[in-house]
Short mmCIF file of C-alpha atoms in Angstrom, two decimals:
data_model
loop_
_atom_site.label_atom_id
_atom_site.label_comp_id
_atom_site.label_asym_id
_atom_site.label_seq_id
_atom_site.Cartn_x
_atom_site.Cartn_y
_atom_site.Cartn_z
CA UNK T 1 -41.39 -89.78 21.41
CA UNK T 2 -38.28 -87.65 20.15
CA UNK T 3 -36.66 -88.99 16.91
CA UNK T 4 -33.15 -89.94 17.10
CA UNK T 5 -30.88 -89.32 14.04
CA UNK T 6 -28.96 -92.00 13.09
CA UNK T 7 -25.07 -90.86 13.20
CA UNK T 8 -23.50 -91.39 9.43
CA UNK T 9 -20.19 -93.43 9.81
CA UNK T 10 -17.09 -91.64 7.65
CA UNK T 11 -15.51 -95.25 7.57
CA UNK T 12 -17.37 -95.92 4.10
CA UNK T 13 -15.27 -92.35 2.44
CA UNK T 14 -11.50 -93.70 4.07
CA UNK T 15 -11.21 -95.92 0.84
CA UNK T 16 -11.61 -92.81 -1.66
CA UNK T 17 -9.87 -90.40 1.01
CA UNK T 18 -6.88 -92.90 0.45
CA UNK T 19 -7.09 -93.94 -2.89
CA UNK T 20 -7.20 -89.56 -3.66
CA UNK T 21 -4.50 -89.14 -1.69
CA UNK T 22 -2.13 -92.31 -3.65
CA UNK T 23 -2.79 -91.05 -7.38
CA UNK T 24 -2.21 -87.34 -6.34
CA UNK T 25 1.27 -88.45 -4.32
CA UNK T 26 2.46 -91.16 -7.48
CA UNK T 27 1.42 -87.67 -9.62
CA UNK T 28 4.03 -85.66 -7.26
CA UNK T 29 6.76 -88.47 -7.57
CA UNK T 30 6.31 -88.86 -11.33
CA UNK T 31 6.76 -85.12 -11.92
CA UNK T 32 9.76 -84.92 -9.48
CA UNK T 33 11.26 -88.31 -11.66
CA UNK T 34 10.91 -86.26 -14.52
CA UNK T 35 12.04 -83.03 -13.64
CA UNK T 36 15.87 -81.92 -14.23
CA UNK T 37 17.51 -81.60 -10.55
CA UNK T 38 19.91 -79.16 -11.13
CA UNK T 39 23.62 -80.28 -10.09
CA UNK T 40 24.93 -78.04 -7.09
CA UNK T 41 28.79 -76.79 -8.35
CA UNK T 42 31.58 -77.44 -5.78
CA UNK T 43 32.31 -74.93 -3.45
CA UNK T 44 34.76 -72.18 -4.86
CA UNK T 45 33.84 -73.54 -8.02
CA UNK T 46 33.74 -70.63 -11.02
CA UNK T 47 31.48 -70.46 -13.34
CA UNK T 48 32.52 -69.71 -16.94
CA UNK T 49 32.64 -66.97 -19.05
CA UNK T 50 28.96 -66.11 -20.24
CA UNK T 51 28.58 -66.28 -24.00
CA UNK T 52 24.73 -66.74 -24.86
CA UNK T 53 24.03 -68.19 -28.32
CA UNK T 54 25.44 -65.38 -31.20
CA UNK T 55 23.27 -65.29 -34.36
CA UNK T 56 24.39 -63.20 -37.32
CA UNK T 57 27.90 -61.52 -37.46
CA UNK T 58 30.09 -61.41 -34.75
CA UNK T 59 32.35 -58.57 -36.13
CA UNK T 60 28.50 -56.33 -36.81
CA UNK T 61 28.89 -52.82 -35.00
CA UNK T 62 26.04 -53.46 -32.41
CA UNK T 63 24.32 -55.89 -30.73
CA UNK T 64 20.97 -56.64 -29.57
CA UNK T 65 21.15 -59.20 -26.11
CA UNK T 66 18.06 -61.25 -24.92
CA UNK T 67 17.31 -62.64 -21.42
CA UNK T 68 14.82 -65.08 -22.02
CA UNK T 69 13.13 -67.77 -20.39
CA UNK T 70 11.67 -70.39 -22.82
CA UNK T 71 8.82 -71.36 -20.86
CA UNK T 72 7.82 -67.58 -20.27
CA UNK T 73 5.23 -66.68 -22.37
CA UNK T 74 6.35 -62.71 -23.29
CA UNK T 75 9.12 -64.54 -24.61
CA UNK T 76 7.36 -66.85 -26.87
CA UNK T 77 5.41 -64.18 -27.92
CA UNK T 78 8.49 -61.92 -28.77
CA UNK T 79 9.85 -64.66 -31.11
CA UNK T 80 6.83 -65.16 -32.94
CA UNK T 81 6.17 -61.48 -33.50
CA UNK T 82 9.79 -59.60 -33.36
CA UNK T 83 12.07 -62.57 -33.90
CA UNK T 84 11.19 -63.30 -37.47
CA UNK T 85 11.62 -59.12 -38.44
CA UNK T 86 14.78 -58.66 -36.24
CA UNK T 87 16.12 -61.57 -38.04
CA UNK T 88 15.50 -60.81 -41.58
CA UNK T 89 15.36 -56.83 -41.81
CA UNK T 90 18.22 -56.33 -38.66
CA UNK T 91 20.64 -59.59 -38.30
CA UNK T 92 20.52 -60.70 -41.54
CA UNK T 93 21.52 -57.58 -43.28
CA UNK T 94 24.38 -56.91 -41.00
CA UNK T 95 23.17 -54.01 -38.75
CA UNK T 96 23.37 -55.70 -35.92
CA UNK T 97 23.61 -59.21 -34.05
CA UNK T 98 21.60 -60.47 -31.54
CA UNK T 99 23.03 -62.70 -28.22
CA UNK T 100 20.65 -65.13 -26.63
CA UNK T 101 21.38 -65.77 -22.62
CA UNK T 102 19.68 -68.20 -20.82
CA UNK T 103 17.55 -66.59 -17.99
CA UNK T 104 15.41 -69.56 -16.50
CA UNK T 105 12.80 -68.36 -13.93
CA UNK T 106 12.82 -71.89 -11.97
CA UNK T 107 10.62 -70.48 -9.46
CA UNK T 108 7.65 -70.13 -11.68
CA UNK T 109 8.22 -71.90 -14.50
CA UNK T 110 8.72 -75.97 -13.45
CA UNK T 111 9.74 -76.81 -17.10
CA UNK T 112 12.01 -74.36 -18.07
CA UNK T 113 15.44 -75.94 -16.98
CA UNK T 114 14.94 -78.84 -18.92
CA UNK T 115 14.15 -76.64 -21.88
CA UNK T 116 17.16 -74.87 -21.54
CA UNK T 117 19.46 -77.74 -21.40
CA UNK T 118 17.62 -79.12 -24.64
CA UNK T 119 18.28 -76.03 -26.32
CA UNK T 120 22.24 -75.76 -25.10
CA UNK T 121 22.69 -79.54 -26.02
CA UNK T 122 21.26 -78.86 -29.38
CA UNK T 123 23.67 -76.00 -29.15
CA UNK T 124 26.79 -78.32 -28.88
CA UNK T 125 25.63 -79.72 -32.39
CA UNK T 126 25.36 -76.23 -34.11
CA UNK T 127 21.32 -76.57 -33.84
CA UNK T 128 20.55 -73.70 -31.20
CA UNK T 129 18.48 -71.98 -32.90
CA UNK T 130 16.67 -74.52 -34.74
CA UNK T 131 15.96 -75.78 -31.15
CA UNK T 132 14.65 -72.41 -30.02
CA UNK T 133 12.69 -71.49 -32.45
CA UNK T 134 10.72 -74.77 -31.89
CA UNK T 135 10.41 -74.68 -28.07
CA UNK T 136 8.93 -71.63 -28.70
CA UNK T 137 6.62 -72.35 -30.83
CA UNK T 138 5.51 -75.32 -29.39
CA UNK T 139 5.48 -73.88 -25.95
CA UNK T 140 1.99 -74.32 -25.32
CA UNK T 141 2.58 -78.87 -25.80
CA UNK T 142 5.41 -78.99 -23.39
CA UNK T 143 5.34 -76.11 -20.41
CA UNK T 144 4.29 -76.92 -17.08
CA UNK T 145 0.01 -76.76 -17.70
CA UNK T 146 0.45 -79.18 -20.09
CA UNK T 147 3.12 -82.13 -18.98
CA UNK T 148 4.97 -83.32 -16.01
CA UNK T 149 7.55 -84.83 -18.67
CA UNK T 150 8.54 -82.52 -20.93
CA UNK T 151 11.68 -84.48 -22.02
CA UNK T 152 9.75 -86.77 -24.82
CA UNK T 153 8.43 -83.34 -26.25
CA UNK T 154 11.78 -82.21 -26.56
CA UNK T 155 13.32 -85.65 -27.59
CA UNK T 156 11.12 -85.64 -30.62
CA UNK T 157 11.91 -82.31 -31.84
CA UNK T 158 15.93 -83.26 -31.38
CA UNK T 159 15.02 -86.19 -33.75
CA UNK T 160 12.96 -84.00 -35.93
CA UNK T 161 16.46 -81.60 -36.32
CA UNK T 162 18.40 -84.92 -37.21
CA UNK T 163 20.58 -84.55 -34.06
CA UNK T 164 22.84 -87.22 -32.92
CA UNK T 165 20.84 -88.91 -30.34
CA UNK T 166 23.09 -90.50 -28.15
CA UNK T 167 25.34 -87.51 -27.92
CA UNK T 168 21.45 -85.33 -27.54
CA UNK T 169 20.87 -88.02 -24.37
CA UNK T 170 24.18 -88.06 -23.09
CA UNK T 171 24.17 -83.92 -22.83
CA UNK T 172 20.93 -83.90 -21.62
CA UNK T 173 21.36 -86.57 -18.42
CA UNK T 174 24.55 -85.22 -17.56
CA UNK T 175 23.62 -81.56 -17.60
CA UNK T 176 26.97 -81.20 -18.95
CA UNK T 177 26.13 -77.64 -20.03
CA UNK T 178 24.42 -76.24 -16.30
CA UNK T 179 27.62 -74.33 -15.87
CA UNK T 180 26.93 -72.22 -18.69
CA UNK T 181 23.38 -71.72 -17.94
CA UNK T 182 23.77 -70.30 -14.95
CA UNK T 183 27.14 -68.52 -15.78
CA UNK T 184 24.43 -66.89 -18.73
CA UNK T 185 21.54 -66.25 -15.74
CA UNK T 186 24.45 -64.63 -13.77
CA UNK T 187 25.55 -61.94 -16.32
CA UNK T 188 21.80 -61.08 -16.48
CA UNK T 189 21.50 -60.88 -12.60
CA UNK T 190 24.81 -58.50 -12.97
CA UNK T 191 22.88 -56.35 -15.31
CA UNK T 192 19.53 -56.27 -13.07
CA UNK T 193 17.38 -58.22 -14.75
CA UNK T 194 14.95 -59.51 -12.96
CA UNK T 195 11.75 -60.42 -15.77
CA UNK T 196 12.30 -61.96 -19.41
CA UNK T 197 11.82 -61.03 -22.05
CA UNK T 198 14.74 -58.06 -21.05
CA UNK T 199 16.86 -56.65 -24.39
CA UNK T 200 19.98 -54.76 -23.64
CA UNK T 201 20.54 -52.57 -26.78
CA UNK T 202 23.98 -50.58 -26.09
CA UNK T 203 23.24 -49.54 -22.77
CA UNK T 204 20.35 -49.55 -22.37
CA UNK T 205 18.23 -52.08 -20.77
CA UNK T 206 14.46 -52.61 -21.59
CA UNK T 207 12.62 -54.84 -19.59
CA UNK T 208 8.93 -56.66 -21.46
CA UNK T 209 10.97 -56.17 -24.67
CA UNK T 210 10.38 -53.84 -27.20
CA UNK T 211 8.35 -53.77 -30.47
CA UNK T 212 10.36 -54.12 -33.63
CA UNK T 213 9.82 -50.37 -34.81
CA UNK T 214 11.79 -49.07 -31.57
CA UNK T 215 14.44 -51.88 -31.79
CA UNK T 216 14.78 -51.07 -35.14
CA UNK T 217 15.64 -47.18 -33.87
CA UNK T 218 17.37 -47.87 -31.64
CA UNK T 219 19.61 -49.93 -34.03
CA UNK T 220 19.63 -46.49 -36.45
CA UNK T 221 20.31 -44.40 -33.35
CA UNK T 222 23.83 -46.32 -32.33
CA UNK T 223 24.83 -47.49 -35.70
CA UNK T 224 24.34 -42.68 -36.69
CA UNK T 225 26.42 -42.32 -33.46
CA UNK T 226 29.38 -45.01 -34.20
CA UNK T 227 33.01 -43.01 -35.74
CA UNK T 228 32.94 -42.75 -39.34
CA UNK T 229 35.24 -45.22 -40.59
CA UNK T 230 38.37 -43.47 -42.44
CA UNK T 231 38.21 -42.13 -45.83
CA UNK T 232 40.29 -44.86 -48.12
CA UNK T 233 43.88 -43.77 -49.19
CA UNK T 234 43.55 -41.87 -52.87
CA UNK T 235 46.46 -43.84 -54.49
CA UNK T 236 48.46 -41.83 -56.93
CA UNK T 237 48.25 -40.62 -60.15
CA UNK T 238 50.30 -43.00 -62.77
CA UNK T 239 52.03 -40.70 -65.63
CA UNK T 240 52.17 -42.59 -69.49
CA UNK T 241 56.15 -42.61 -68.62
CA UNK T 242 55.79 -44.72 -65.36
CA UNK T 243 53.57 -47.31 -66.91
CA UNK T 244 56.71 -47.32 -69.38
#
């Protein structure tokens, strides 16, 4: 007698197929809820002026430009290991400033728009920087492996800078500042970037970023190659009989 095998129904998986197939779709739909759409400009709509974010002297002989993406980790890194030494030993003692432009890498990095208009609205209340340095360093609790909603991570460090909330929540819904994003992404597609972190140190354009030591030189370099200013005026010589 031959043995038959009895033919295992798939009916009993269907449930589980489906059930998968709900969670990972309501996953897909919450992360699209929570992700910034950028707004489309009108046609023949201009962008404005890029300006990045200027820290230290505006009137300093050089300056030191970043394209950055803050969900790119290079970037991170260069603001935890260059940033605090460019700052101190560079900015802050007037050899140079530095320029921040937006550069966000959309395609890659999921989270990085909405990072970037946290950062600009923190911008419009003189907190840039404060912002920046602390989606930087908490990169690693609000980029795309870790969230689909990275908006309460940055809520909570706009309330942690004592920002005006409603004006914070306002800015951020409204992307009022898109323009100059992309106006700031623009200048850097002008100049050929194409990877962040990228520095543009007088002409020069340096793609990864550099260490501090050859920023630093490169600083030196420029600043030994700028005109020497002119010699002041000797004023002249006052005789006892003119002071009479």
């Amino acid at each position: 007698m031959v043995k038959t095998t009895k033919k295992t129904s798939n009916n009993a998986f269907l449930p589980i197929v489906l059930i998968v197939l709900a969670v990972g779709g309501a996953g897909i739909y919450y992360a699209m809820q929570n992700k910034p759409k950028p707004i489309e400009l009108a046609p023949g709509t201009a962008l404005p002026t890029a300006e990045g974010q200027l820290r230290g002297d505006p009137n300093a002989p050089i300056t030191i430009i970043e394209f950055a993406d803050f969900e790119c980790p290079g970037c991170g890194q260069f603001a935890a290991l260059q940033g605090p030494d460019v700052k101190t030993r560079i900015i802050d003692a007037g050899l140079a400033n530095f320029r921040f432009y937006d550069f966000p890498l959309t395609s890659i990095h999921q989270n990085t728009m909405a990072a970037h208009l946290a950062a600009s609205c923190a911008a419009d209340q003189g907190k840039f920087w404060e912002m920046h340095d602390a989606l930087f360093a908490g990169q690693m609790d609000w980029n795309s492996q870790a969230t689909t909603n990275p908006r309460k991570v940055f809520d909570s460090y706009a309330g942690q800078l004592g920002l005006d909330m409603t004006a914070y929540n306002s800015c951020f819904d409204t992307q009022k500042n898109l323009p100059k994003i992309q106006a700031n992404a623009a200048a850097g597609t002008e100049r050929g970037v194409s990877s962040t972190p990228t520095l543009v140190i007088g002409n020069r354009v340096f793609a990864g970023g550099l260490t501090y030591d050859q920023i630093k030189k490169m600083v030196d370099s420029l600043r030994a190659a700028l005109p020497a200013a002119p010699a002041a005026a000797a004023l002249p010589a006052t005789t006892d009989s003119a002071k009479k």
